[in-house]
Short mmCIF file of C-alpha atoms in Angstrom, two decimals:
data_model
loop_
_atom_site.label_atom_id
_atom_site.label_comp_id
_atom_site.label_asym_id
_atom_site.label_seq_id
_atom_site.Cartn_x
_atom_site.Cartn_y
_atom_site.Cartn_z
CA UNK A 1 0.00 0.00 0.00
CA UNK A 2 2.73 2.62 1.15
CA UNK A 3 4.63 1.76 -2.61
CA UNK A 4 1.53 1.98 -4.53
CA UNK A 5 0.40 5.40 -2.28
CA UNK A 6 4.14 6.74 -3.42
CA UNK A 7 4.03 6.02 -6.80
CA UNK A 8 0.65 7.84 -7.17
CA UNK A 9 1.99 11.86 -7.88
CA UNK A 10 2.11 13.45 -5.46
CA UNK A 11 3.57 10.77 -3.79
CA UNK A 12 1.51 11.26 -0.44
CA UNK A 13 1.23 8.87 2.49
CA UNK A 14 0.32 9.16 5.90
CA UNK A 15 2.08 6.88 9.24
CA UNK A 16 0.34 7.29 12.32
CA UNK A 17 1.89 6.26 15.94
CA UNK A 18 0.96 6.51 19.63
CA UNK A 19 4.01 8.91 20.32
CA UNK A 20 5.48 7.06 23.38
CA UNK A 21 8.20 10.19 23.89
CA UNK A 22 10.39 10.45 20.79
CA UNK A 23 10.51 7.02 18.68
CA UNK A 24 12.22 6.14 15.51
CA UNK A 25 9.11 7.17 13.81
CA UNK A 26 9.80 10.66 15.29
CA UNK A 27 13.86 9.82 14.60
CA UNK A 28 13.46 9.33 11.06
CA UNK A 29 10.76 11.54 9.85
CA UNK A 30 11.66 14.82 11.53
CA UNK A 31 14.53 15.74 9.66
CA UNK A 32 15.33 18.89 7.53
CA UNK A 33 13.89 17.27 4.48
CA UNK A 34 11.10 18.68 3.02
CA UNK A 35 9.70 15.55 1.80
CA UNK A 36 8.47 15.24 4.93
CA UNK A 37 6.61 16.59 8.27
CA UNK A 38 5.72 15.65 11.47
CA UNK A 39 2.61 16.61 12.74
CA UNK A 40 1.36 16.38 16.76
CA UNK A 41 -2.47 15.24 16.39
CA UNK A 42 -4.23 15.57 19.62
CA UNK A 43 -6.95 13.78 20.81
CA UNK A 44 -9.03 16.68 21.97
CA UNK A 45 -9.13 17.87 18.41
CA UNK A 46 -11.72 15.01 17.90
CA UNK A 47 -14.93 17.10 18.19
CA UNK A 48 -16.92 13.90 18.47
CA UNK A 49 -15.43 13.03 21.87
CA UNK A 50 -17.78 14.10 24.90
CA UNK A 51 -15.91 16.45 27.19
CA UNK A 52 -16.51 14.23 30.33
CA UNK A 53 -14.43 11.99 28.61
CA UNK A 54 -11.27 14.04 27.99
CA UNK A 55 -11.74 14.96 31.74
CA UNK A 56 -12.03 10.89 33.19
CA UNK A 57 -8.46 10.59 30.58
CA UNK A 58 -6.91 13.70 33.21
CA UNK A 59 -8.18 12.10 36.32
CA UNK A 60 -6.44 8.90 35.25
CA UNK A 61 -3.01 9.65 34.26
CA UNK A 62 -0.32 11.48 34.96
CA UNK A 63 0.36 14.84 33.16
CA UNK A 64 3.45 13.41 31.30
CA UNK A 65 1.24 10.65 29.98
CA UNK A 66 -1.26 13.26 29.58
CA UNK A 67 0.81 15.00 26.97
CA UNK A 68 1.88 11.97 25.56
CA UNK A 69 -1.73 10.48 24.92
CA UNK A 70 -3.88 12.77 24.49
CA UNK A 71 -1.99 16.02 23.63
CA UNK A 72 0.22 14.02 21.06
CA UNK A 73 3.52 15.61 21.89
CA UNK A 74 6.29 14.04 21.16
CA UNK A 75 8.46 14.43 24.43
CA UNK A 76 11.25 12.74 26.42
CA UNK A 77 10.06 10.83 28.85
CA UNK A 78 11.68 11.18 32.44
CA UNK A 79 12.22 7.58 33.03
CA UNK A 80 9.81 6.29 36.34
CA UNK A 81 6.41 6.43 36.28
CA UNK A 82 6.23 8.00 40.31
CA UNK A 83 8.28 10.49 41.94
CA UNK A 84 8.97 9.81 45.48
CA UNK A 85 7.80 13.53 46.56
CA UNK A 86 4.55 12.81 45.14
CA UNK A 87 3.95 10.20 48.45
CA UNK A 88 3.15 11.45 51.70
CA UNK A 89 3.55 9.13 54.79
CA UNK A 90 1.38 9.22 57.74
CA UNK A 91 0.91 7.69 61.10
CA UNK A 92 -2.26 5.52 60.51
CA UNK A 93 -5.04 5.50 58.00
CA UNK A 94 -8.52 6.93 59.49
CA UNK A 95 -10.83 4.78 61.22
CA UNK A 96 -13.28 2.77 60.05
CA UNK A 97 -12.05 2.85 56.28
CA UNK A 98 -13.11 0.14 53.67
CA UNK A 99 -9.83 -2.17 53.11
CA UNK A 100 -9.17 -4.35 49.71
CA UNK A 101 -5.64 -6.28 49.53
CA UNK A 102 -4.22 -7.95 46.85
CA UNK A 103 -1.79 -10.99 46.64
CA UNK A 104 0.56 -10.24 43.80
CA UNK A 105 1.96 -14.09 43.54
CA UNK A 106 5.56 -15.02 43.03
CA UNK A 107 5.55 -16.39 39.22
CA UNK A 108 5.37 -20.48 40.29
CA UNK A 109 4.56 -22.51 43.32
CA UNK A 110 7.57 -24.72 43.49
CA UNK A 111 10.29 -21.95 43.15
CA UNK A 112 11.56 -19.57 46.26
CA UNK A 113 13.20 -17.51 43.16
CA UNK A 114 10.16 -14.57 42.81
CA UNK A 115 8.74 -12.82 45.05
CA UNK A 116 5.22 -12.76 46.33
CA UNK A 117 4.14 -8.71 47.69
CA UNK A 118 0.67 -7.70 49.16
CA UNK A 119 -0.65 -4.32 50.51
CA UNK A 120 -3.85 -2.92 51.38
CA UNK A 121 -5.75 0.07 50.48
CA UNK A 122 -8.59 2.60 51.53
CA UNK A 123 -10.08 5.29 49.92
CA UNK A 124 -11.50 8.33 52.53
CA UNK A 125 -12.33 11.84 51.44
CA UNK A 126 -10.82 11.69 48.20
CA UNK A 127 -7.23 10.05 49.52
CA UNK A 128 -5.95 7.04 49.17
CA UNK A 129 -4.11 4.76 51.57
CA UNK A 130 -1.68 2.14 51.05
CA UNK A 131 -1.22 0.19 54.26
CA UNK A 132 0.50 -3.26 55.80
CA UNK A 133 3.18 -3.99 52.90
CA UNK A 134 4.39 -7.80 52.55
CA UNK A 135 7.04 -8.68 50.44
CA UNK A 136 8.68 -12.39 50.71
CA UNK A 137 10.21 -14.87 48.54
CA UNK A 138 9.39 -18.35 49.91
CA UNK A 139 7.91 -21.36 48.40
CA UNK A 140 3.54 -21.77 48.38
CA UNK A 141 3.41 -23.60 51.79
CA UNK A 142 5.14 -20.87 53.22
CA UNK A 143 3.21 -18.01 51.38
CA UNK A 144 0.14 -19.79 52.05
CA UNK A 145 0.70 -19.59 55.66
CA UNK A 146 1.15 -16.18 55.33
CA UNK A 147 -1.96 -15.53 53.33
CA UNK A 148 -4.15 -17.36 55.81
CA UNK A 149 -2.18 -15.45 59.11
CA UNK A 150 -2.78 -12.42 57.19
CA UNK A 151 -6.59 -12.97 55.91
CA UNK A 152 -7.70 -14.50 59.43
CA UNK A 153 -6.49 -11.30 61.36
CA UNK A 154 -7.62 -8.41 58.81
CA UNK A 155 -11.41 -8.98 59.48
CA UNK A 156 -11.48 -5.19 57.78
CA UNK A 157 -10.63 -6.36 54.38
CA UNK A 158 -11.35 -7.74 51.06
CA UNK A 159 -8.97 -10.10 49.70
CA UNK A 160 -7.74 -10.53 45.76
CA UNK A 161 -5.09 -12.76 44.57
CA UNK A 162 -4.24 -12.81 40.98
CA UNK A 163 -4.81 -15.41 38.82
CA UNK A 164 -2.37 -14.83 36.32
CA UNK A 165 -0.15 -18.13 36.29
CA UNK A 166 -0.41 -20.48 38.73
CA UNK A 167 -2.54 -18.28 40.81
CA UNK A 168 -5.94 -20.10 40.22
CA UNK A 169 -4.57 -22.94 41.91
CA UNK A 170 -3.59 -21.16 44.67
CA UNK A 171 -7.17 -19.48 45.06
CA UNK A 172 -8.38 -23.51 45.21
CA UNK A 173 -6.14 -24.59 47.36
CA UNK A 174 -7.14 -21.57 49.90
CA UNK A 175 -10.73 -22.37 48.86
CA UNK A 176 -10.47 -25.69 50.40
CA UNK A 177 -8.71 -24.68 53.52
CA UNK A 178 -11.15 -24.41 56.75
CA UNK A 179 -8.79 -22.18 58.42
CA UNK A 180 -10.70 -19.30 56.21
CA UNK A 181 -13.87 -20.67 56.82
CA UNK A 182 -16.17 -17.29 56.27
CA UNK A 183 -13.18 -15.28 54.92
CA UNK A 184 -13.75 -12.93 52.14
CA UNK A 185 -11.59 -12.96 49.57
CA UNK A 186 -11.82 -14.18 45.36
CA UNK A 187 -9.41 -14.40 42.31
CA UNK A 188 -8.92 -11.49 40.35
CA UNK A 189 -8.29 -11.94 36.50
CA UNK A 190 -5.33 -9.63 35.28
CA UNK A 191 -5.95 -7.67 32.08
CA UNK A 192 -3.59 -4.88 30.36
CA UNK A 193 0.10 -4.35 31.16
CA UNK A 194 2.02 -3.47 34.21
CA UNK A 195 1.98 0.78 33.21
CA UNK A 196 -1.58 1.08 32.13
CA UNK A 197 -2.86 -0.76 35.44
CA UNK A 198 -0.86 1.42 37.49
CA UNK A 199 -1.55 4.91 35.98
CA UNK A 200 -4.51 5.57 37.86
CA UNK A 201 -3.40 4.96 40.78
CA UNK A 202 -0.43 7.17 39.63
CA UNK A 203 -2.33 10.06 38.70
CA UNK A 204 -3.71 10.18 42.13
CA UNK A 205 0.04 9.97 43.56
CA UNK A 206 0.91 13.22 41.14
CA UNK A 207 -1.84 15.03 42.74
CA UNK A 208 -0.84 14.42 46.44
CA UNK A 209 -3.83 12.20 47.35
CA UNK A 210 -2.20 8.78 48.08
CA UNK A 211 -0.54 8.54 51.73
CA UNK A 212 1.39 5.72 52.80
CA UNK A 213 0.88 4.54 56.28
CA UNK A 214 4.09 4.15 57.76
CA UNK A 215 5.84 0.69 58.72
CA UNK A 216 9.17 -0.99 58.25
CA UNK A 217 8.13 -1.96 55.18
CA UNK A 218 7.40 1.66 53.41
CA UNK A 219 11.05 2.33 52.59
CA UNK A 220 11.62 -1.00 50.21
CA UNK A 221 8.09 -0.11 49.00
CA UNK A 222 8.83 3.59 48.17
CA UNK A 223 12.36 2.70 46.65
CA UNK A 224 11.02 0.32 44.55
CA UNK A 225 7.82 2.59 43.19
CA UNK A 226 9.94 5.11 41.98
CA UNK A 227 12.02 2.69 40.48
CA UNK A 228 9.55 1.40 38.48
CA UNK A 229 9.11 0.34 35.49
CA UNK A 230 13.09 -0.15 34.85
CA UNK A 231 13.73 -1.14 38.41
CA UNK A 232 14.65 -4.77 38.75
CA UNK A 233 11.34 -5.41 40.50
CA UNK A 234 7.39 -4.51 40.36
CA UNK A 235 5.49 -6.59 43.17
CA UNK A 236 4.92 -3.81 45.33
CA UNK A 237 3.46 -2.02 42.43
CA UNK A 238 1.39 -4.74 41.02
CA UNK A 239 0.39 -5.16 44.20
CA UNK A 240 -0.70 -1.15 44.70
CA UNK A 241 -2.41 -1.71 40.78
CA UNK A 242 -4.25 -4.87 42.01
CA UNK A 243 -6.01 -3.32 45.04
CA UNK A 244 -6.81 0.03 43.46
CA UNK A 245 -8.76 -1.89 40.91
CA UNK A 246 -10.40 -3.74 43.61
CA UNK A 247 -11.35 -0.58 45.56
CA UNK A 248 -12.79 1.01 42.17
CA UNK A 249 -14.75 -1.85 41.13
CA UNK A 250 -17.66 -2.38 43.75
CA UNK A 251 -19.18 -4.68 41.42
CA UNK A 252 -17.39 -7.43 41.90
CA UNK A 253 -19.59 -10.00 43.71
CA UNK A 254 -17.60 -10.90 46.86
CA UNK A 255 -17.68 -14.58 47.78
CA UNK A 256 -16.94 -16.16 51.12
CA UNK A 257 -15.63 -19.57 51.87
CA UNK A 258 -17.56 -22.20 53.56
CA UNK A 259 -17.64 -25.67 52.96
CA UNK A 260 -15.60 -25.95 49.63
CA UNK A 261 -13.31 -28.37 51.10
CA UNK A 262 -15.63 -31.31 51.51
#
């Protein structure tokens, strides 16, 4: 198509790309030749877009991702997703707030290689909270001890483990145990990749609404967010990603576990 398009005078053809800061689309077309020009399309240019929409895009990304997806610019990214100053760390989370945690599994049962990383979060007067960090690299008995400890004491929360992997089985083997007899908790299906499911938790982060409650875990946890995504690893922030979805879904038709094991 692009030969035939050239070979048509005036020779005119058209390449479209999601900008993503300045790729070799951007490398090789914006050059001092004539022949060609780069153009910055943006997204609120489309008049058939409602403006609640453009608005719900704002609220759920940062403003460097902002310009990149919806202004069009082609810019150079600054590397991590979060900046540290962007996180504010408190004492305690209010009382009374609704809790959702989610189990971000090390990659396979029988390996003490990956590791598996939990937190908790709240939402109260527009802030979130991310509380009660776990982060350990043991094999599934050992996890699954830790699950249950951590499920049976938290009678404040919502539980999600990830079933990306092996991490169906592990929601069936916890199904079957009576040790969470009347615990709530359910698998939760991953969809999209690592950035997009942490963005809008993100964008809240860039606005100074997300507070993490202080604990010896919030150092490893705040090195590794701003590391991310080129650090060399993401459970804490799959982790964050899997409970914000949680928290924002209210939908999702909570089970509890009684007699599965029979």
């Amino acid at each position: 198509l692009s030969i035939a398009a050239l070979r048509e005078q005036p020779g005119r053809a058209w390449a479209t790309t999601t900008p993503r800061g300045k790729n070799w689309l951007y490398d090789l077309f914006n050059t001092s030749d004539t022949d060609y020009d780069v153009i910055e399309s943006r997204s609120t240019d489309n008049v058939f877009l409602p403006s609640h929409f453009i608005e719900t895009l704002k609220q759920s990304m940062t403003s460097e991702m902002y310009k990149q997806e919806v202004d069009g610019q082609f810019i150079d990214p600054s590397g991590a997703l979060f900046k540290r100053q962007w996180f504010s760390v408190v004492d305690r989370a209010p009382h009374g707030v609704k809790w959702y945690r989610y189990w971000d599994l090390a990659a396979s049962t029988k390996t003490s290689a990956d590791y598996t990383a939990s937190v908790r979060v709240a939402l109260h007067d527009g802030v979130m909270y991310i509380d009660g960090g776990i982060h350990v690299k043991a094999e599934w008995p050992d996890v699954k001890k830790i699950i249950i400890q951590t499920m049976t004491a938290e009678k404040d929360t919502q539980h999600g483990i990830e079933e990306a992997l092996h991490g169906l089985a592990a929601v069936q083997d916890l199904r079957r145990d009576p040790a969470l007899m009347g615990v709530t908790f359910r698998g939760i299906k991953v969809e999209k990749d690592k950035v997009s499911r942490a963005m809008p938790w993100a964008a809240r982060a860039e606005a100074g609404t997300v507070c993490v409650v202080a604990g010896q875990w919030t150092k490893d946890f705040l090195d590794e967010v701003v590391a991310f995504p080129d650090g060399s690893h993401d459970d804490y922030v799959d982790a964050v990603s899997g409970g914000t979805m949680m928290m924002m879904k209210p939908k999702f038709e909570w089970g509890r576990v009684y007699r599965d094991w029979e």
